[in-house]
């Protein structure tokens, strides 16, 4: 439970780290006891005989300092030799550098592991450093100083006795340290209570903090029962663990919980961004009702690994479809409602981004197996550049593959069935135009390709100027499958209409194809007549002279023409087209009820065409026969 409390306080940014020499042992630097032995063993025999060895570093340093007549040079040389060498590892400090939730680190260590592994730290050794520090960054207080300022380094017992005592030079520094100790929970790592100087430091800290202090945690792999009772008496929680192991677990907890907690109102936006950056992740944050939402997660290194982990409770009516989609047996995206998702986690580069608590619906979208812009080159010379395609491949059964090609405004599905016994392959191909097709160009490009393939033309596919695929008549087609040739011709005519009238067709619905209107508009553009089926018509005429003229003109067959007095307007795929005056010409006109007209039994003329056809043409002028 104590560890969970530590994790919680760090997520809330309410914990400071107080680090001792034990946290640098893994890097190859000595503990206090080991440093004391090194200092003693490097004395001359005469000097060793003059003082007694003690593992108490401060006391031994004091004795050596006095032995050297108040000169620290020998002690400083030992420190430089031991702490300015390269570390054998920086693993734990690299992890700490990825934990911006720890805003303040206080250390008694002389090494530079913290600052060399974390460029976001402001190092504060004295009051003058604090006055110019960027307090928005993490802060490292080196209360014993370090080798960059040997004059002010705390090394001897006399130096140590001034710990937390105000003086005119460092009042600002120590007040800043005490302020952080008083206003935060404290995690002590790297100390051993067997050292008298550590016990002395604890007593001083507890005295300064008083009874209203926040929670204190002391981390060590093991301590004696006496020391445990001391910690209990002082109200300090003992955590049985190595510092290295606890820091790894703290980081694991942050990776798992910190970003998902943002959506619940926990955490800080600036810290979240720093946490992401320190872990090589780029993300965007947005606020909603005071809570922070994570969006647009990518890798700062240019590549990343996304993982989705979830437990589902699938209803019987959706189970098969969802499992087929998840197992690569269908092209369907997977849409999961909240009641289906029992547990959910989205990870990016091992950082959990969200836990699905606020997810109302989750959409797993299929990713194409092949995608990009391609160049298509047919053997008849037709070429298309930068043709965007996405190719999806699934295997619903053992001897079966399905391929789905998504191109601009069209989907093509190909079912391939392998029959190893007969050594043959069967293909089933379906074309699904989008409704609507956005532009004529989309239809024109697509049916230029499909009409050639169905006409058994071969082609090559290039990507990034390299041969990607070579198609050699694997499928033989007959007739006009998918109406490819018809639709190519239709879109070619739409393109000519666009160019002539300076318009653009948009949102073309293939269910509203009107070949009759297209042909009439094309006849107007090309200034030609159009032959259409004619079932005849009947009209009334009271003028006997005109009837006689018709009877004479159409004795065997004759030419009959009717012109309209208003210009024709046709509506095609959302646009109106004015194409001139309509003239209708019957070049082989016959009168069906000739005898009744001759005998004056009727004044109705029944006119038909011997070939059952009529020519129509459109002109900008009335009564002009353009082309018979």
Coordinates of C-alpha atoms in Angstrom, one line a residue:
X1 CA 0.0 0.0 0.0
X2 CA 2.9 2.4 0.8
X3 CA 4.2 2.0 -2.7
X4 CA 0.8 2.8 -4.2
X5 CA 0.7 5.9 -2.1
X6 CA 4.1 6.9 -3.5
X7 CA 2.9 6.4 -7.0
X8 CA -0.2 8.5 -6.4
X9 CA 1.8 11.4 -4.8
X10 CA 4.2 11.4 -7.7
X11 CA 1.4 11.5 -10.3
X12 CA 0.0 14.5 -8.4
X13 CA 3.5 16.1 -8.5
X14 CA 3.5 16.4 -4.7
X15 CA 6.7 14.3 -4.0
X16 CA 10.3 15.4 -3.9
X17 CA 13.3 13.1 -4.2
X18 CA 16.0 13.3 -1.5
X19 CA 18.9 11.2 -3.0
X20 CA 22.0 9.9 -1.2
X21 CA 25.1 8.0 -2.3
X22 CA 23.3 4.7 -2.4
X23 CA 21.5 5.8 -5.6
X24 CA 24.9 6.2 -7.3
X25 CA 26.4 2.8 -6.4
X26 CA 25.1 1.1 -9.6
X27 CA 26.9 3.7 -11.6
X28 CA 30.2 2.7 -10.1
X29 CA 30.6 5.5 -7.5
X30 CA 31.5 4.7 -3.9
X31 CA 29.2 4.8 -0.9
X32 CA 30.0 6.9 2.1
X33 CA 31.7 4.0 3.9
X34 CA 33.7 3.0 0.8
X35 CA 34.8 6.6 0.2
X36 CA 36.0 6.8 3.8
X37 CA 38.1 3.6 3.3
X38 CA 39.6 5.1 0.1
X39 CA 40.5 8.3 1.8
X40 CA 42.1 6.5 4.7
X41 CA 44.0 4.0 2.6
X42 CA 45.6 6.7 0.4
X43 CA 47.2 8.3 3.4
X44 CA 50.8 7.7 4.2
X45 CA 51.6 5.1 6.8
X46 CA 52.7 7.9 9.2
X47 CA 49.4 9.7 8.6
X48 CA 47.3 6.5 9.1
X49 CA 49.1 5.9 12.4
X50 CA 48.2 9.4 13.5
X51 CA 44.4 8.9 13.2
X52 CA 42.0 6.0 13.7
X53 CA 39.9 4.7 10.8
X54 CA 36.2 5.2 11.0
X55 CA 33.5 4.5 8.3
X56 CA 31.8 7.7 9.4
X57 CA 32.8 9.8 6.4
X58 CA 32.3 13.2 8.0
X59 CA 34.3 12.3 11.1
X60 CA 37.1 10.8 9.1
X61 CA 37.2 13.8 6.7
X62 CA 37.3 16.1 9.7
X63 CA 40.3 14.1 11.2
X64 CA 42.1 14.2 7.8
X65 CA 41.3 17.9 7.5
X66 CA 42.8 18.6 10.9
X67 CA 45.8 16.3 10.2
X68 CA 46.5 18.4 7.0
X69 CA 46.4 21.6 9.1
X70 CA 43.1 22.8 7.8
X71 CA 43.8 22.1 4.2
X72 CA 41.2 20.3 2.1
X73 CA 43.3 19.7 -1.0
X74 CA 43.9 16.0 -0.3
X75 CA 40.2 15.4 0.3
X76 CA 39.2 17.3 -2.9
X77 CA 41.8 15.3 -5.0
X78 CA 40.2 12.0 -3.7
X79 CA 36.7 13.3 -4.6
X80 CA 37.8 14.4 -8.1
X81 CA 39.4 11.0 -8.8
X82 CA 36.4 9.0 -7.6
X83 CA 33.5 11.2 -8.9
X84 CA 34.9 12.7 -12.2
X85 CA 35.4 9.3 -13.8
X86 CA 32.9 8.0 -16.3
X87 CA 30.0 6.0 -14.8
X88 CA 29.7 2.4 -15.7
X89 CA 25.9 2.9 -16.1
X90 CA 23.3 5.7 -16.1
X91 CA 20.2 3.5 -16.5
X92 CA 18.4 4.7 -13.4
X93 CA 19.2 8.4 -13.8
X94 CA 18.1 8.1 -17.5
X95 CA 14.7 6.8 -16.1
X96 CA 14.5 9.7 -13.6
X97 CA 15.1 12.1 -16.5
X98 CA 11.9 10.8 -18.0
X99 CA 9.9 11.6 -14.9
X100 CA 9.1 15.4 -14.9
X101 CA 6.4 14.8 -12.3
X102 CA 9.3 14.9 -9.7
X103 CA 9.7 18.7 -9.8
X104 CA 12.5 18.9 -7.1
X105 CA 15.5 16.7 -6.4
X106 CA 17.6 17.3 -3.3
X107 CA 20.9 15.4 -3.1
X108 CA 24.0 15.2 -1.0
X109 CA 25.9 13.5 -3.8
X110 CA 29.0 14.9 -5.4
X111 CA 28.6 13.2 -8.7
X112 CA 26.9 14.8 -11.8
X113 CA 24.6 11.9 -12.8
X114 CA 21.4 13.9 -12.4
X115 CA 22.5 16.9 -14.5
X116 CA 24.3 14.9 -17.2
X117 CA 21.3 12.7 -17.9
X118 CA 18.6 15.4 -17.7
X119 CA 19.0 18.6 -19.7
X120 CA 15.8 20.0 -18.3
X121 CA 17.3 20.4 -14.8
X122 CA 18.2 23.7 -13.2
X123 CA 21.2 22.9 -10.9
X124 CA 21.2 25.0 -7.8
X125 CA 24.3 24.9 -5.5
X126 CA 24.0 28.3 -3.8
X127 CA 21.8 31.4 -3.5
X128 CA 23.3 33.0 -6.6
X129 CA 22.2 30.0 -8.7
X130 CA 18.6 30.2 -7.3
X131 CA 18.2 33.9 -8.1
X132 CA 18.6 33.2 -11.9
X133 CA 17.1 29.7 -12.0
X134 CA 14.2 29.0 -14.4
X135 CA 11.7 27.7 -11.8
X136 CA 9.5 26.2 -14.6
X137 CA 12.1 23.5 -15.0
X138 CA 12.9 20.7 -12.6
X139 CA 15.3 21.8 -9.9
X140 CA 18.2 20.0 -8.5
X141 CA 19.5 21.3 -5.1
X142 CA 23.0 20.0 -4.4
X143 CA 23.1 20.8 -0.7
X144 CA 26.6 19.4 -0.2
X145 CA 27.8 21.2 -3.3
X146 CA 29.9 19.5 -5.9
X147 CA 33.3 19.6 -7.5
X148 CA 32.5 22.6 -9.7
X149 CA 32.9 24.8 -6.5
X150 CA 35.2 23.1 -4.1
X151 CA 35.4 26.1 -1.9
X152 CA 31.8 25.7 -0.8
X153 CA 31.7 21.9 -0.8
X154 CA 30.4 20.2 2.4
X155 CA 32.7 17.5 3.3
X156 CA 33.8 17.6 7.0
X157 CA 31.9 17.3 10.2
X158 CA 32.4 21.0 10.7
X159 CA 30.8 21.7 7.3
X160 CA 28.0 19.4 8.1
X161 CA 27.2 21.0 11.4
X162 CA 26.1 24.1 9.5
X163 CA 23.4 22.1 7.7
X164 CA 20.1 24.0 7.7
X165 CA 21.6 26.8 9.7
X166 CA 21.0 30.3 8.3
X167 CA 23.9 32.5 7.4
X168 CA 24.1 35.7 5.5
X169 CA 25.5 34.2 2.3
X170 CA 23.2 31.3 1.7
X171 CA 19.9 32.2 3.4
X172 CA 18.0 32.2 0.1
X173 CA 19.4 28.8 -0.9
X174 CA 18.5 27.1 2.4
X175 CA 15.1 28.8 2.6
X176 CA 14.3 27.4 -0.8
X177 CA 15.3 24.0 0.3
X178 CA 13.3 24.2 3.5
X179 CA 10.3 25.5 1.6
X180 CA 10.3 22.5 -0.7
X181 CA 10.8 20.1 2.2
X182 CA 7.9 21.7 4.1
X183 CA 5.4 21.9 1.2
X184 CA 6.0 18.4 -0.3
X185 CA 6.1 14.8 0.6
X186 CA 9.6 13.4 0.7
X187 CA 11.1 10.2 -0.7
X188 CA 14.5 9.3 0.7
X189 CA 16.5 7.0 -1.5
X190 CA 20.2 6.0 -1.2
X191 CA 20.7 6.5 2.6
X192 CA 21.7 4.0 5.3
X193 CA 20.5 4.7 8.8
X194 CA 23.6 3.1 10.2
X195 CA 25.5 6.3 9.4
X196 CA 25.6 8.8 12.2
X197 CA 25.6 11.7 9.8
X198 CA 22.4 10.4 8.1
X199 CA 20.7 10.1 11.5
X200 CA 21.9 13.7 12.3
X201 CA 20.5 14.9 9.0
X202 CA 17.1 13.2 9.7
X203 CA 16.9 14.8 13.1
X204 CA 17.6 18.2 11.6
X205 CA 15.0 17.8 8.9
X206 CA 12.3 16.6 11.2
X207 CA 13.1 19.4 13.6
X208 CA 12.7 22.0 10.8
X209 CA 9.5 20.5 9.5
X210 CA 7.8 20.2 12.8
X211 CA 4.6 18.2 13.6
X212 CA 2.6 19.4 10.6
X213 CA 5.0 17.9 8.1
X214 CA 3.7 15.9 5.1
X215 CA 4.4 12.2 4.5
X216 CA 8.0 10.9 4.5
X217 CA 9.1 7.6 3.0
X218 CA 12.5 6.0 3.5
X219 CA 13.6 3.4 0.9
X220 CA 16.2 0.7 1.7
X221 CA 16.6 -3.0 0.9
X222 CA 16.7 -3.8 4.6
X223 CA 17.2 -2.2 8.0
X224 CA 17.5 -3.4 11.6
X225 CA 14.5 -3.7 13.8
X226 CA 15.9 -0.8 15.9
X227 CA 16.0 1.5 12.9
X228 CA 12.5 0.4 11.9
X229 CA 11.3 1.5 15.3
X230 CA 13.1 4.8 15.0
X231 CA 11.3 5.4 11.7
X232 CA 7.9 4.4 13.2
X233 CA 8.5 6.7 16.1
X234 CA 9.3 9.6 13.7
X235 CA 6.3 8.9 11.5
X236 CA 8.4 7.8 8.5
X237 CA 7.1 5.0 6.3
X238 CA 9.7 2.3 5.5
X239 CA 9.7 0.9 2.0
X240 CA 11.6 -2.3 1.7
X241 CA 13.2 -2.1 -1.8
X242 CA 16.3 -1.0 -3.6
X243 CA 16.1 2.5 -4.9
X244 CA 16.8 1.2 -8.4
X245 CA 13.8 -1.2 -8.3
X246 CA 11.4 1.4 -6.9
X247 CA 12.3 4.0 -9.5
X248 CA 11.7 1.5 -12.2
X249 CA 8.3 0.8 -10.7
X250 CA 7.5 4.5 -10.3
X251 CA 8.2 4.9 -14.0
X252 CA 6.1 1.9 -14.9
X253 CA 3.2 3.3 -13.0
X254 CA 3.6 6.7 -14.8
X255 CA 3.7 5.0 -18.1
X256 CA 0.5 3.1 -17.3
X257 CA -1.5 5.7 -15.4
X258 CA -0.4 9.3 -15.9
X259 CA -1.8 10.2 -19.4
X260 CA -5.1 8.3 -18.9
X261 CA -5.6 10.2 -15.5
X262 CA -5.5 13.5 -17.4
X263 CA -9.0 12.9 -18.7
X264 CA -10.2 12.6 -15.0
X265 CA -8.9 16.0 -14.1
X266 CA -5.6 14.7 -12.6
X267 CA -2.2 16.0 -13.8
X268 CA -0.8 19.1 -15.4
X269 CA -0.8 20.0 -19.1
X270 CA 2.8 21.3 -19.1
X271 CA 4.0 18.2 -17.2
X272 CA 2.2 15.9 -19.6
X273 CA 3.8 17.5 -22.6
X274 CA 7.3 17.3 -20.9
X275 CA 6.6 13.6 -19.9
X276 CA 5.7 12.9 -23.6
X277 CA 8.8 14.7 -25.0
X278 CA 11.1 13.0 -22.5
X279 CA 9.8 9.7 -23.7
X280 CA 10.2 10.7 -27.4
X281 CA 6.5 11.2 -28.0
X282 CA 4.7 14.2 -29.6
X283 CA 1.1 14.8 -28.6
X284 CA -1.6 17.5 -28.6
X285 CA -3.8 18.3 -25.6
X286 CA -7.2 19.8 -25.5
X287 CA -9.4 20.8 -22.6
X288 CA -13.0 19.7 -22.1
X289 CA -14.9 20.7 -18.9
X290 CA -11.6 21.3 -17.1
X291 CA -10.2 17.9 -18.1
X292 CA -7.3 17.3 -20.4
X293 CA -7.7 15.1 -23.5
X294 CA -4.8 13.6 -25.4
X295 CA -4.8 13.7 -29.2
X296 CA -2.6 13.2 -32.3
X297 CA 0.0 11.0 -30.7
X298 CA 3.2 10.5 -32.9
X299 CA 6.8 9.7 -32.4
X300 CA 9.5 12.3 -32.2
X301 CA 11.9 9.8 -33.7
X302 CA 9.8 9.4 -36.8
X303 CA 8.6 5.9 -36.1
X304 CA 6.6 4.4 -33.3
X305 CA 4.8 1.3 -32.1
X306 CA 1.0 1.5 -31.3
X307 CA -0.6 -1.3 -29.3
X308 CA -4.3 -1.7 -28.5
X309 CA -5.1 -4.1 -25.6
X310 CA -8.7 -4.8 -24.7
X311 CA -11.1 -7.4 -23.3
X312 CA -14.4 -7.7 -25.1
X313 CA -17.7 -9.2 -24.2
X314 CA -19.2 -10.0 -27.6
X315 CA -22.9 -10.4 -28.1
X316 CA -23.9 -13.5 -30.1
X317 CA -25.3 -11.5 -33.0
X318 CA -22.1 -9.6 -33.5
X319 CA -19.5 -12.2 -32.5
X320 CA -18.7 -13.8 -35.8
X321 CA -18.5 -10.5 -37.7
X322 CA -16.2 -8.9 -35.2
X323 CA -13.9 -11.9 -34.9
X324 CA -13.7 -12.2 -38.6
X325 CA -12.6 -8.6 -38.9
X326 CA -10.1 -8.9 -36.1
X327 CA -8.6 -12.1 -37.5
X328 CA -8.2 -10.7 -41.0
X329 CA -11.1 -12.6 -42.6
X330 CA -13.1 -9.6 -43.7
X331 CA -12.6 -6.1 -45.0
X332 CA -14.9 -4.6 -42.4
X333 CA -13.7 -2.1 -39.9
X334 CA -14.5 -3.0 -36.3
X335 CA -16.8 -0.7 -34.4
X336 CA -17.1 -1.5 -30.7
X337 CA -19.8 0.0 -28.5
X338 CA -19.0 0.9 -24.9
X339 CA -21.0 -2.0 -23.5
X340 CA -18.8 -4.4 -25.5
X341 CA -15.5 -3.0 -24.2
X342 CA -14.8 -4.3 -20.7
X343 CA -11.2 -3.3 -20.6
X344 CA -9.3 -1.1 -23.0
X345 CA -5.8 0.4 -23.2
X346 CA -4.1 2.3 -26.0
X347 CA -0.3 2.3 -25.9
X348 CA 2.2 4.2 -27.9
X349 CA 5.9 3.3 -27.5
X350 CA 5.0 1.5 -24.3
X351 CA 3.2 4.6 -22.8
X352 CA -0.5 4.1 -22.1
X353 CA -2.3 6.9 -23.8
X354 CA -5.8 6.1 -22.7
X355 CA -7.7 3.5 -20.8
X356 CA -11.1 3.8 -22.5
X357 CA -13.1 5.1 -19.5
X358 CA -14.6 7.8 -21.6
X359 CA -14.9 5.9 -24.8
X360 CA -18.4 5.7 -26.2
X361 CA -17.5 3.9 -29.3
X362 CA -14.2 2.5 -30.6
X363 CA -13.3 2.2 -34.3
X364 CA -10.6 -0.1 -35.5
X365 CA -10.0 0.9 -39.1
X366 CA -8.3 -1.5 -41.5
X367 CA -4.9 -0.4 -42.7
X368 CA -4.1 -1.2 -46.4
X369 CA -1.5 -3.8 -47.2
X370 CA -0.3 -1.7 -50.1
X371 CA -0.8 2.0 -50.6
X372 CA 0.6 5.0 -52.4
X373 CA 0.7 6.8 -55.7
X374 CA 1.4 4.7 -58.8
X375 CA 2.1 5.1 -62.4
X376 CA 0.1 2.8 -64.7
X377 CA 1.5 2.1 -68.2
X378 CA -0.5 0.0 -70.7
X379 CA 0.9 -1.8 -73.7
X380 CA -1.3 0.4 -76.0
X381 CA 0.5 3.5 -74.9
X382 CA -2.1 4.8 -72.4
X383 CA -0.5 6.1 -69.1
X384 CA -1.7 7.5 -65.8
X385 CA 0.6 9.3 -63.3
X386 CA 0.2 9.7 -59.6
X387 CA -2.8 7.3 -59.4
X388 CA -3.6 6.8 -55.7
X389 CA -4.5 3.3 -54.7
X390 CA -5.0 1.4 -51.4
X391 CA -5.0 -2.4 -51.5
X392 CA -6.4 -4.6 -48.8
X393 CA -5.9 -8.4 -48.7
X394 CA -7.7 -10.9 -46.5
X395 CA -7.8 -14.7 -46.3
X396 CA -11.3 -15.8 -45.3
X397 CA -10.6 -19.5 -46.0
X398 CA -7.6 -21.8 -46.6
X399 CA -7.6 -21.7 -50.4
X400 CA -9.1 -18.3 -50.8
X401 CA -7.8 -14.7 -50.9
X402 CA -9.9 -11.6 -51.3
X403 CA -8.4 -8.3 -52.6
X404 CA -10.0 -4.9 -52.3
X405 CA -8.7 -2.0 -54.2
X406 CA -9.8 1.5 -53.2
X407 CA -9.1 4.2 -55.9
X408 CA -10.7 7.6 -56.4
X409 CA -14.4 7.1 -56.1
X410 CA -14.3 3.3 -56.8
X411 CA -13.9 0.0 -55.0
X412 CA -12.9 -3.2 -56.8
X413 CA -13.3 -6.5 -55.0
X414 CA -11.5 -9.6 -56.3
X415 CA -12.1 -13.1 -55.0
X416 CA -9.4 -15.6 -55.8
X417 CA -10.1 -19.3 -55.3
X418 CA -7.2 -21.7 -55.7
X419 CA -8.0 -25.3 -56.6
X420 CA -4.7 -27.3 -56.2
X421 CA -6.3 -30.6 -57.4
X422 CA -7.3 -29.1 -60.8
X423 CA -4.4 -26.8 -60.9
X424 CA -6.6 -23.8 -61.8
X425 CA -7.6 -20.5 -60.3
X426 CA -11.0 -18.9 -60.3
X427 CA -11.7 -15.2 -60.1
X428 CA -14.8 -13.3 -59.2
X429 CA -14.6 -9.5 -59.7
X430 CA -17.0 -6.9 -58.6
X431 CA -16.8 -3.1 -59.2
X432 CA -18.6 -0.7 -56.8
X433 CA -18.6 2.9 -57.8
X434 CA -19.1 5.4 -55.0
X435 CA -22.3 7.3 -55.0
X436 CA -21.8 10.0 -56.0
X437 CA -18.6 10.1 -58.1
X438 CA -17.0 13.5 -57.3
X439 CA -15.6 14.4 -60.7
X440 CA -15.7 13.4 -64.4
X441 CA -11.9 12.9 -64.2
X442 CA -12.3 10.2 -61.6
X443 CA -14.7 8.2 -63.7
X444 CA -12.6 8.8 -66.9
X445 CA -9.4 7.6 -65.3
X446 CA -11.0 4.5 -63.7
X447 CA -12.8 3.3 -66.8
X448 CA -9.8 4.0 -69.0
X449 CA -8.1 1.4 -66.8
X450 CA -10.9 -1.1 -66.5
X451 CA -11.9 -1.0 -70.1
X452 CA -8.4 -1.8 -71.2
X453 CA -8.0 -4.6 -68.6
X454 CA -11.4 -6.1 -69.7
X455 CA -10.2 -5.8 -73.3
X456 CA -7.3 -8.0 -72.3
X457 CA -4.6 -5.4 -72.4
X458 CA -1.4 -5.8 -70.3
X459 CA 0.1 -3.1 -68.1
X460 CA 2.9 -2.3 -65.8
X461 CA 2.6 -0.7 -62.4
X462 CA 5.4 1.6 -61.2
X463 CA 6.0 3.1 -57.7
X464 CA 8.7 5.7 -57.0
X465 CA 10.0 5.0 -60.6
X466 CA 10.5 1.3 -59.9
X467 CA 8.6 -1.6 -61.4
X468 CA 6.1 -2.7 -58.8
X469 CA 3.8 -5.1 -60.7
X470 CA 3.7 -6.6 -64.2
X471 CA 0.2 -7.7 -65.3
X472 CA 0.2 -10.4 -68.1
X473 CA -3.4 -11.3 -68.9
X474 CA -4.0 -13.5 -65.9
X475 CA -7.8 -13.1 -66.4
X476 CA -9.5 -13.3 -69.8
X477 CA -12.6 -11.2 -70.3
X478 CA -15.4 -11.5 -72.8
X479 CA -18.0 -8.9 -73.7
X480 CA -18.2 -5.7 -71.7
X481 CA -18.0 -6.7 -68.0
X482 CA -18.8 -3.9 -65.5
X483 CA -20.1 -1.8 -68.5
X484 CA -16.5 -0.6 -68.7
X485 CA -16.5 0.3 -72.4
X486 CA -19.9 1.9 -72.2
X487 CA -19.0 4.0 -69.1
X488 CA -15.7 5.0 -70.6
X489 CA -17.5 6.3 -73.6
X490 CA -20.1 8.1 -71.4
X491 CA -17.4 9.8 -69.2
X492 CA -15.5 10.8 -72.4
X493 CA -18.6 12.5 -73.7
X494 CA -19.2 14.2 -70.3
X495 CA -15.6 15.6 -70.5
X496 CA -16.3 17.0 -74.0
X497 CA -19.5 18.6 -72.7
X498 CA -17.5 20.2 -69.8
X499 CA -14.9 21.6 -72.2
X500 CA -17.5 23.0 -74.7
X501 CA -19.7 24.7 -72.1
X502 CA -16.9 25.6 -69.7
X503 CA -18.6 23.8 -66.8
X504 CA -17.7 21.1 -64.3
X505 CA -19.9 18.2 -63.3
X506 CA -19.8 17.3 -59.6
X507 CA -21.3 14.4 -57.6
X508 CA -22.2 12.3 -60.6
X509 CA -24.7 9.6 -59.7
X510 CA -24.4 6.6 -62.0
X511 CA -28.0 5.7 -61.2
X512 CA -29.0 8.9 -63.0
X513 CA -27.1 8.2 -66.2
X514 CA -29.0 9.6 -69.2
X515 CA -27.5 8.4 -72.4
X516 CA -30.3 10.0 -74.5
X517 CA -29.7 13.5 -73.2
X518 CA -25.9 13.1 -73.5
X519 CA -26.3 12.1 -77.2
X520 CA -28.5 15.1 -77.9
X521 CA -26.0 17.5 -76.3
X522 CA -23.2 15.9 -78.3
X523 CA -25.2 16.2 -81.5
X524 CA -25.5 19.9 -80.8
X525 CA -21.8 20.3 -80.0
X526 CA -20.7 18.3 -83.1
X527 CA -23.3 19.9 -85.4
X528 CA -24.8 16.7 -86.6
X529 CA -28.1 15.0 -86.8
X530 CA -29.1 12.2 -84.5
X531 CA -31.2 9.2 -85.7
X532 CA -33.7 8.0 -83.2
X533 CA -36.6 5.6 -83.1
X534 CA -39.8 7.0 -84.4
X535 CA -43.2 5.4 -83.8
X536 CA -45.2 8.0 -85.8
X537 CA -47.6 10.6 -84.7
X538 CA -51.1 11.9 -85.6
X539 CA -52.1 15.5 -86.1
X540 CA -55.3 17.3 -87.2
X541 CA -55.4 19.6 -90.3
X542 CA -58.5 21.4 -91.4
X543 CA -56.8 22.8 -94.5
X544 CA -57.7 20.6 -97.5
X545 CA -55.0 22.1 -99.7
X546 CA -52.3 21.2 -97.2
X547 CA -53.7 17.7 -96.8
X548 CA -53.6 17.3 -100.6
X549 CA -50.0 18.6 -100.7
X550 CA -49.0 16.0 -98.0
X551 CA -50.8 13.2 -100.0
X552 CA -48.8 14.2 -103.1
X553 CA -45.5 14.6 -101.3
X554 CA -45.7 11.3 -99.4
X555 CA -47.2 9.3 -102.2
X556 CA -44.5 6.6 -101.8
X557 CA -42.3 8.3 -99.2
X558 CA -41.3 11.8 -98.6
X559 CA -39.5 14.3 -96.3
X560 CA -41.4 15.8 -93.4
X561 CA -39.8 18.3 -91.0
X562 CA -41.1 20.0 -87.9
X563 CA -39.1 22.8 -86.1
X564 CA -39.8 24.1 -82.6
X565 CA -40.1 27.8 -81.9
X566 CA -38.3 27.8 -78.5
X567 CA -34.8 26.6 -77.7
X568 CA -34.3 23.2 -76.0
X569 CA -33.0 23.0 -72.5
X570 CA -31.9 19.7 -71.0
X571 CA -31.0 18.9 -67.4
X572 CA -27.9 16.6 -66.9
X573 CA -26.2 15.7 -63.7
X574 CA -27.2 18.8 -61.9
X575 CA -26.7 21.3 -64.8
X576 CA -29.0 22.9 -67.4
X577 CA -27.8 22.9 -71.1
X578 CA -29.4 25.1 -73.8
X579 CA -28.7 23.4 -77.1
X580 CA -30.7 25.4 -79.7
X581 CA -33.9 24.9 -81.7
X582 CA -35.0 21.3 -82.2
X583 CA -35.8 20.2 -85.8
X584 CA -37.3 16.7 -86.4
X585 CA -37.0 15.3 -89.9
X586 CA -38.6 12.2 -91.3
X587 CA -36.8 11.4 -94.5
X588 CA -39.0 8.4 -95.5
X589 CA -42.4 9.7 -94.3
X590 CA -45.6 7.7 -95.2
X591 CA -49.2 8.5 -94.5
X592 CA -50.9 5.4 -93.0
X593 CA -54.6 6.6 -93.5
X594 CA -54.1 7.8 -97.1
X595 CA -57.4 6.3 -98.4
X596 CA -59.5 7.9 -95.7
X597 CA -57.9 11.3 -96.3
X598 CA -58.4 11.0 -100.1
X599 CA -62.1 10.1 -99.6
X600 CA -62.4 13.0 -97.1
X601 CA -63.5 10.7 -94.4
X602 CA -61.2 12.3 -91.8
X603 CA -59.0 15.4 -91.2
X604 CA -56.5 13.5 -89.0
X605 CA -53.2 12.7 -90.6
X606 CA -51.4 9.5 -89.3
X607 CA -47.7 9.9 -90.2
X608 CA -45.1 7.2 -89.8
X609 CA -41.6 6.4 -91.0
X610 CA -40.9 3.5 -93.3
X611 CA -37.7 2.8 -91.4
X612 CA -39.3 3.6 -88.1
X613 CA -36.7 6.3 -87.5
X614 CA -36.5 10.1 -87.4
X615 CA -33.5 12.5 -87.5
X616 CA -33.3 15.2 -85.0
X617 CA -30.9 18.1 -84.9
X618 CA -30.3 21.3 -82.9
X619 CA -29.4 24.7 -84.3
X620 CA -29.0 28.1 -83.0
X621 CA -31.1 29.3 -85.9
X622 CA -34.7 28.3 -86.6
X623 CA -35.6 26.1 -89.6
X624 CA -32.0 25.3 -90.5
X625 CA -31.3 21.8 -91.7
X626 CA -27.7 21.2 -90.5
X627 CA -26.9 17.8 -91.9
X628 CA -29.2 15.3 -93.6

